[in-house]
Short mmCIF file of C-alpha atoms and ligand atoms in Angstrom, two decimals:
data_model
loop_
_atom_site.label_atom_id
_atom_site.label_comp_id
_atom_site.label_asym_id
_atom_site.label_seq_id
_atom_site.Cartn_x
_atom_site.Cartn_y
_atom_site.Cartn_z
CA MET A 1 0.00 0.00 0.00
CA LYS A 2 2.76 2.46 0.97
CA GLU A 3 4.30 2.38 -2.51
CA ASN A 4 0.97 2.79 -4.29
CA PRO A 5 0.70 6.14 -6.03
CA ILE A 6 -1.24 9.20 -5.00
CA GLY A 7 -3.81 10.02 -7.71
CA VAL A 8 -4.18 13.70 -8.62
CA PHE A 9 -6.88 14.87 -10.95
CA ASP A 10 -7.74 18.12 -12.67
CA SER A 11 -9.65 19.34 -15.70
CA GLY A 12 -6.33 20.02 -17.49
CA VAL A 13 -2.86 21.36 -16.78
CA GLY A 14 -3.78 23.63 -13.84
CA GLY A 15 -3.71 20.88 -11.21
CA LEU A 16 0.02 20.55 -11.86
CA THR A 17 0.41 23.47 -9.42
CA VAL A 18 -1.04 21.16 -6.76
CA LEU A 19 1.07 18.19 -7.91
CA ARG A 20 4.16 20.43 -7.80
CA GLU A 21 3.48 21.21 -4.14
CA ILE A 22 2.78 17.55 -3.31
CA THR A 23 6.06 16.41 -4.88
CA ARG A 24 7.92 19.28 -3.16
CA GLN A 25 6.53 18.47 0.28
CA LEU A 26 6.44 14.67 -0.22
CA PRO A 27 9.38 13.86 -2.53
CA GLY A 28 9.22 10.12 -1.81
CA GLU A 29 5.66 9.61 -3.07
CA ASN A 30 4.78 8.01 -6.41
CA THR A 31 2.05 9.93 -8.23
CA ILE A 32 -0.34 9.53 -11.13
CA TYR A 33 -1.80 12.71 -12.60
CA LEU A 34 -4.79 12.86 -14.90
CA GLY A 35 -5.68 16.03 -16.81
CA ASP A 36 -9.06 15.81 -18.52
CA THR A 37 -7.79 17.92 -21.41
CA ALA A 38 -10.49 16.74 -23.84
CA ARG A 39 -13.23 18.31 -21.69
CA VAL A 40 -11.50 21.32 -20.07
CA PRO A 41 -12.72 23.86 -18.90
CA TYR A 42 -14.85 22.58 -16.04
CA GLY A 43 -15.25 26.10 -14.65
CA ILE A 44 -18.16 27.06 -16.92
CA LYS A 45 -19.99 23.71 -16.88
CA SER A 46 -23.00 22.63 -14.82
CA ARG A 47 -22.78 20.76 -11.53
CA GLU A 48 -24.26 17.60 -13.11
CA THR A 49 -21.66 17.53 -15.87
CA VAL A 50 -18.71 18.19 -13.55
CA VAL A 51 -19.89 15.45 -11.16
CA ARG A 52 -20.23 12.97 -14.05
CA TYR A 53 -16.77 13.81 -15.43
CA SER A 54 -15.22 13.56 -11.95
CA ILE A 55 -16.69 10.09 -11.35
CA GLU A 56 -15.32 8.86 -14.68
CA VAL A 57 -11.84 10.19 -13.92
CA ALA A 58 -11.85 8.83 -10.35
CA ARG A 59 -12.85 5.41 -11.65
CA PHE A 60 -9.92 5.42 -14.09
CA LEU A 61 -7.46 6.34 -11.34
CA THR A 62 -8.75 3.84 -8.78
CA LYS A 63 -8.19 1.07 -11.33
CA LEU A 64 -4.50 2.03 -11.21
CA ASP A 65 -4.46 1.25 -7.47
CA ILE A 66 -4.06 4.75 -6.08
CA LYS A 67 -3.93 4.91 -2.26
CA LEU A 68 -5.44 8.41 -2.04
CA LEU A 69 -7.17 10.77 -4.46
CA VAL A 70 -6.48 14.50 -4.60
CA VAL A 71 -9.12 16.50 -6.46
CA ALA A 72 -6.82 19.34 -7.50
CA CYS A 73 -9.49 21.12 -9.54
CA ASN A 74 -11.36 23.71 -7.47
CA THR A 75 -14.50 23.41 -9.60
CA ALA A 76 -14.55 19.61 -9.28
CA SER A 77 -13.88 19.91 -5.52
CA ALA A 78 -16.72 22.43 -5.23
CA TYR A 79 -19.23 20.24 -7.05
CA ALA A 80 -18.18 16.61 -6.82
CA LEU A 81 -16.34 16.00 -3.53
CA PRO A 82 -19.27 14.55 -1.51
CA GLU A 83 -20.16 12.16 -4.35
CA LEU A 84 -16.54 11.02 -4.76
CA LYS A 85 -16.14 10.50 -1.01
CA LYS A 86 -19.29 8.39 -1.02
CA ARG A 87 -18.15 6.20 -3.91
CA LEU A 88 -14.42 5.68 -3.26
CA ARG A 89 -12.76 3.41 -0.71
CA VAL A 90 -9.53 5.43 -0.62
CA PRO A 91 -9.31 8.83 1.17
CA VAL A 92 -10.40 11.75 -1.06
CA ILE A 93 -8.94 15.23 -0.50
CA GLY A 94 -10.23 18.36 -2.22
CA VAL A 95 -8.72 21.83 -2.33
CA ILE A 96 -11.60 23.83 -0.81
CA GLU A 97 -11.33 22.81 2.84
CA PRO A 98 -7.52 23.31 3.10
CA GLY A 99 -7.86 26.71 1.38
CA ALA A 100 -10.72 27.81 3.65
CA ARG A 101 -8.80 26.69 6.74
CA ALA A 102 -5.70 28.63 5.66
CA ALA A 103 -7.80 31.77 5.00
CA LEU A 104 -9.28 31.62 8.49
CA ARG A 105 -5.82 31.27 9.97
CA ALA A 106 -4.50 34.24 7.97
CA THR A 107 -7.22 36.86 8.40
CA ARG A 108 -6.95 39.47 11.14
CA THR A 109 -9.63 41.89 9.99
CA ARG A 110 -12.15 39.14 9.03
CA ARG A 111 -12.52 40.58 5.55
CA ILE A 112 -11.73 37.79 3.11
CA GLY A 113 -11.77 37.70 -0.71
CA ILE A 114 -12.27 34.53 -2.74
CA ILE A 115 -11.57 34.29 -6.46
CA GLY A 116 -12.17 31.30 -8.73
CA THR A 117 -13.98 30.04 -11.82
CA GLN A 118 -17.64 30.86 -12.40
CA GLY A 119 -18.56 27.35 -11.17
CA THR A 120 -16.55 27.60 -7.95
CA ILE A 121 -17.93 31.06 -7.15
CA ARG A 122 -21.52 30.08 -8.06
CA SER A 123 -21.30 26.97 -5.85
CA ASN A 124 -20.45 29.13 -2.80
CA SER A 125 -18.40 26.21 -1.51
CA TYR A 126 -15.56 28.31 -0.05
CA VAL A 127 -18.07 30.44 1.89
CA ASP A 128 -19.93 27.34 3.09
CA GLU A 129 -16.65 25.77 4.21
CA ILE A 130 -15.51 28.92 6.03
CA ASN A 131 -18.91 29.00 7.76
CA ARG A 132 -18.67 25.33 8.69
CA LEU A 133 -15.14 25.67 10.09
CA SER A 134 -15.94 28.80 12.08
CA GLY A 135 -19.39 27.71 13.24
CA ASP A 136 -20.90 30.65 11.41
CA GLU A 137 -23.67 31.19 8.88
CA THR A 138 -24.47 33.47 5.94
CA LYS A 139 -26.74 36.35 6.93
CA GLU A 140 -26.87 38.57 3.87
CA VAL A 141 -25.73 38.43 0.23
CA ALA A 142 -25.47 41.51 -2.00
CA GLU A 143 -24.22 42.09 -5.52
CA ARG A 144 -21.62 44.84 -5.95
CA GLY A 145 -19.87 46.49 -8.92
CA GLU A 146 -21.41 48.10 -11.95
CA LYS A 147 -20.15 46.43 -15.08
CA HIS A 148 -20.06 42.77 -15.99
CA PHE A 149 -16.33 42.36 -15.35
CA ASP A 150 -16.29 44.12 -11.99
CA ARG A 151 -19.36 42.46 -10.52
CA TYR A 152 -18.70 40.61 -7.26
CA PHE A 153 -20.62 39.39 -4.22
CA GLU A 154 -20.52 40.68 -0.67
CA ILE A 155 -21.50 37.98 1.79
CA LYS A 156 -22.01 38.98 5.40
CA THR A 157 -21.86 36.21 7.95
CA GLY A 158 -22.13 36.53 11.70
CA LYS A 159 -18.37 36.84 12.12
CA MET A 160 -16.94 38.16 8.87
CA VAL A 161 -17.44 39.73 5.47
CA ILE A 162 -16.51 37.63 2.45
CA PHE A 163 -16.19 38.97 -1.09
CA THR A 164 -16.34 36.50 -3.99
CA LYS A 165 -15.44 37.12 -7.60
CA ALA A 166 -15.14 34.95 -10.71
CA CYS A 167 -12.03 35.76 -12.78
CA PRO A 168 -12.42 33.55 -15.88
CA LEU A 169 -9.73 35.24 -17.99
CA PHE A 170 -6.98 34.29 -15.55
CA VAL A 171 -7.08 30.69 -16.85
CA PRO A 172 -6.14 31.38 -20.50
CA LEU A 173 -3.62 34.03 -19.39
CA ALA A 174 -1.80 31.49 -17.21
CA GLU A 175 -1.84 28.85 -19.96
CA GLU A 176 -0.49 31.35 -22.49
CA GLY A 177 2.33 32.26 -20.12
CA TRP A 178 1.11 35.88 -19.95
CA THR A 179 1.64 36.18 -16.26
CA SER A 180 3.36 39.50 -15.75
CA ASN A 181 2.98 41.54 -18.94
CA ASP A 182 0.72 44.59 -19.42
CA VAL A 183 -2.29 42.47 -20.42
CA ALA A 184 -1.98 40.33 -17.28
CA ARG A 185 -1.61 43.38 -15.05
CA LEU A 186 -4.57 45.21 -16.59
CA THR A 187 -6.78 42.12 -16.37
CA VAL A 188 -5.86 41.56 -12.74
CA GLU A 189 -6.50 45.24 -11.95
CA HIS A 190 -9.92 45.18 -13.63
CA TYR A 191 -11.07 42.02 -11.92
CA LEU A 192 -9.71 42.80 -8.47
CA LYS A 193 -10.41 46.53 -8.18
CA GLY A 194 -13.63 45.99 -6.24
CA LEU A 195 -12.06 43.56 -3.77
CA ASN A 196 -9.11 45.90 -3.32
CA ASP A 197 -11.44 48.81 -2.50
CA GLU A 198 -13.18 46.61 0.09
CA LYS A 199 -9.95 46.48 2.14
CA ILE A 200 -9.74 42.71 2.44
CA ASP A 201 -6.66 41.38 4.24
CA THR A 202 -6.77 37.83 2.81
CA LEU A 203 -7.38 36.60 -0.73
CA VAL A 204 -7.96 32.93 -1.56
CA LEU A 205 -6.59 31.93 -4.98
CA GLY A 206 -9.43 29.44 -5.49
CA CYS A 207 -8.40 28.06 -8.88
CA THR A 208 -5.55 25.83 -9.99
CA HIS A 209 -4.20 28.42 -12.43
CA TYR A 210 -4.07 31.46 -10.17
CA PRO A 211 -0.79 30.63 -8.34
CA ILE A 212 0.90 31.14 -11.74
CA LEU A 213 -0.29 34.79 -11.60
CA LYS A 214 0.60 35.18 -7.93
CA GLU A 215 3.26 37.86 -8.33
CA THR A 216 1.04 40.11 -10.45
CA ILE A 217 -1.92 39.57 -8.11
CA ALA A 218 0.31 40.38 -5.12
CA SER A 219 1.58 43.60 -6.68
CA VAL A 220 -1.98 44.73 -7.52
CA MET A 221 -3.39 43.85 -4.08
CA GLY A 222 -0.44 45.31 -2.15
CA LYS A 223 1.61 44.06 0.77
CA GLY A 224 -1.17 44.05 3.34
CA VAL A 225 -3.11 41.24 1.66
CA ALA A 226 -2.17 37.60 2.37
CA LEU A 227 -2.58 35.38 -0.69
CA ILE A 228 -3.79 31.86 0.08
CA ASP A 229 -2.52 29.27 -2.34
CA SER A 230 -4.79 26.22 -2.05
CA ALA A 231 -2.03 24.07 -3.57
CA GLU A 232 0.25 24.59 -0.56
CA SER A 233 -2.44 23.93 2.04
CA THR A 234 -3.72 20.88 0.15
CA ALA A 235 -0.25 19.30 0.08
CA ILE A 236 -0.03 19.81 3.86
CA GLU A 237 -3.39 18.04 4.22
CA VAL A 238 -2.21 15.13 2.02
CA LYS A 239 0.84 14.75 4.27
CA ARG A 240 -1.36 14.77 7.37
CA VAL A 241 -3.73 12.09 6.04
CA LEU A 242 -0.87 9.83 4.87
CA ASN A 243 0.69 10.04 8.34
CA GLU A 244 -2.60 9.49 10.12
CA LYS A 245 -3.36 6.38 8.05
CA GLY A 246 0.26 5.16 8.15
CA ILE A 247 0.43 4.89 4.35
CA GLY A 248 3.24 7.36 3.56
CA ASN A 249 5.96 5.91 1.31
CA ASP A 250 9.01 5.45 3.54
CA THR A 251 10.73 2.81 1.37
CA GLY A 252 13.32 5.31 0.13
CA SER A 253 13.05 4.19 -3.50
CA PRO A 254 13.06 7.01 -6.10
CA ALA A 255 9.58 8.38 -6.80
CA ALA A 256 7.92 7.82 -10.18
CA HIS A 257 5.48 10.31 -11.72
CA ARG A 258 3.06 9.22 -14.44
CA PHE A 259 0.90 11.58 -16.45
CA PHE A 260 -2.34 10.85 -18.29
CA VAL A 261 -4.49 13.12 -20.45
CA THR A 262 -7.72 12.62 -22.35
CA ASP A 263 -6.49 14.61 -25.38
CA SER A 264 -3.31 15.93 -26.99
CA PRO A 265 -0.35 14.78 -24.86
CA GLU A 266 1.97 17.13 -26.80
CA ARG A 267 0.13 20.28 -25.77
CA PHE A 268 -0.09 19.04 -22.18
CA ILE A 269 3.68 18.47 -22.05
CA GLN A 270 4.40 21.87 -23.60
CA VAL A 271 2.01 23.96 -21.45
CA GLY A 272 2.49 21.70 -18.42
CA ARG A 273 6.16 22.64 -18.18
CA ARG A 274 5.13 26.17 -17.30
CA PHE A 275 3.19 24.76 -14.36
CA PHE A 276 5.40 21.87 -13.28
CA GLY A 277 8.87 22.44 -14.68
CA GLU A 278 10.90 20.01 -16.76
CA GLY A 279 9.64 16.95 -14.86
CA ILE A 280 7.05 15.99 -17.51
CA LYS A 281 8.83 13.74 -19.97
CA ASP A 282 5.83 11.91 -21.32
CA ALA A 283 2.02 11.82 -21.09
CA GLU A 284 -0.20 8.85 -21.95
CA LEU A 285 -3.69 8.94 -23.44
CA ALA A 286 -6.39 7.75 -21.04
CA GLU A 287 -9.66 6.26 -22.23
CA LEU A 288 -12.37 6.99 -19.72
CA GLU A 289 -15.45 4.80 -19.40
CA ALA A 290 -18.89 6.34 -18.98
CA PRO A 291 -20.48 5.45 -15.61
N1 LIG B 1 -9.00 23.54 -12.81
C1 LIG B 1 -10.04 24.52 -12.81
C2 LIG B 1 -10.28 24.99 -11.37
O1 LIG B 1 -9.41 24.96 -10.53
C3 LIG B 1 -9.72 25.70 -13.72
C4 LIG B 1 -9.79 25.37 -15.20
C5 LIG B 1 -11.16 24.93 -15.63
O2 LIG B 1 -12.11 25.76 -15.69
O3 LIG B 1 -11.33 23.74 -15.90
O4 LIG B 1 -11.37 25.39 -11.05
#
């Protein structure tokens, strides 16, 4: 069991930011990554579709004897985690709970921002998780901002104020490698102006791609705002669960990393290097079965 791989799944290349953290914090672990590149993006799809896709991917990975599944995709974590936990025998870890926990630890002023795909923001899963962890509840929701691109939500709970905003253009920017040029900076400024004016002190990067834009986001938000990278907190949670269950790989043999995609391995390898470094030598095509 100890040598069995950790399965990591995402809609495409973005989850490599989570895999990168897992391999950094747990260098002895074997991993299998699946990017559902044929059906990316998940962020604009319905709950039903994302749940169905996630079940198909999880089934593929469990057949490869994974000892734990990491749902690196925020949208899939937001929509499909309960269903996956119900169906799988191995532990399932999503990115929402670790990110929410880290945000609660970081905030001093109790004014938190959350950014993600349209699906993640619509699902409200980060807010629900923050409420669950702090024993709080949503009291009031209001829409703020005037134009389409600067519209965001203000959610008052008993203990804090949470601002949520979908930033869909960050995904193609990160994949194109436009992370710190004028276009990236302007896009970040447009999307985050409202949250910046709200004087938040903590911002959750609730999407696999956003850590790639971290420096530009940090320079727009300013020094006083802590950026929460779900990838880092998720890797810490993986470590904790492996230790708790006694299934961490302590054999000392060199770790192997396998990559699967559902379309175009070449593009995955090329774009993936921006997210994971030179470690991706090869990617195999996966054929998923319908449930
Ligand atoms: N991986 C997705 C997420 O973290 C972003 C890309 C997509 O929309 O599929 O929500």
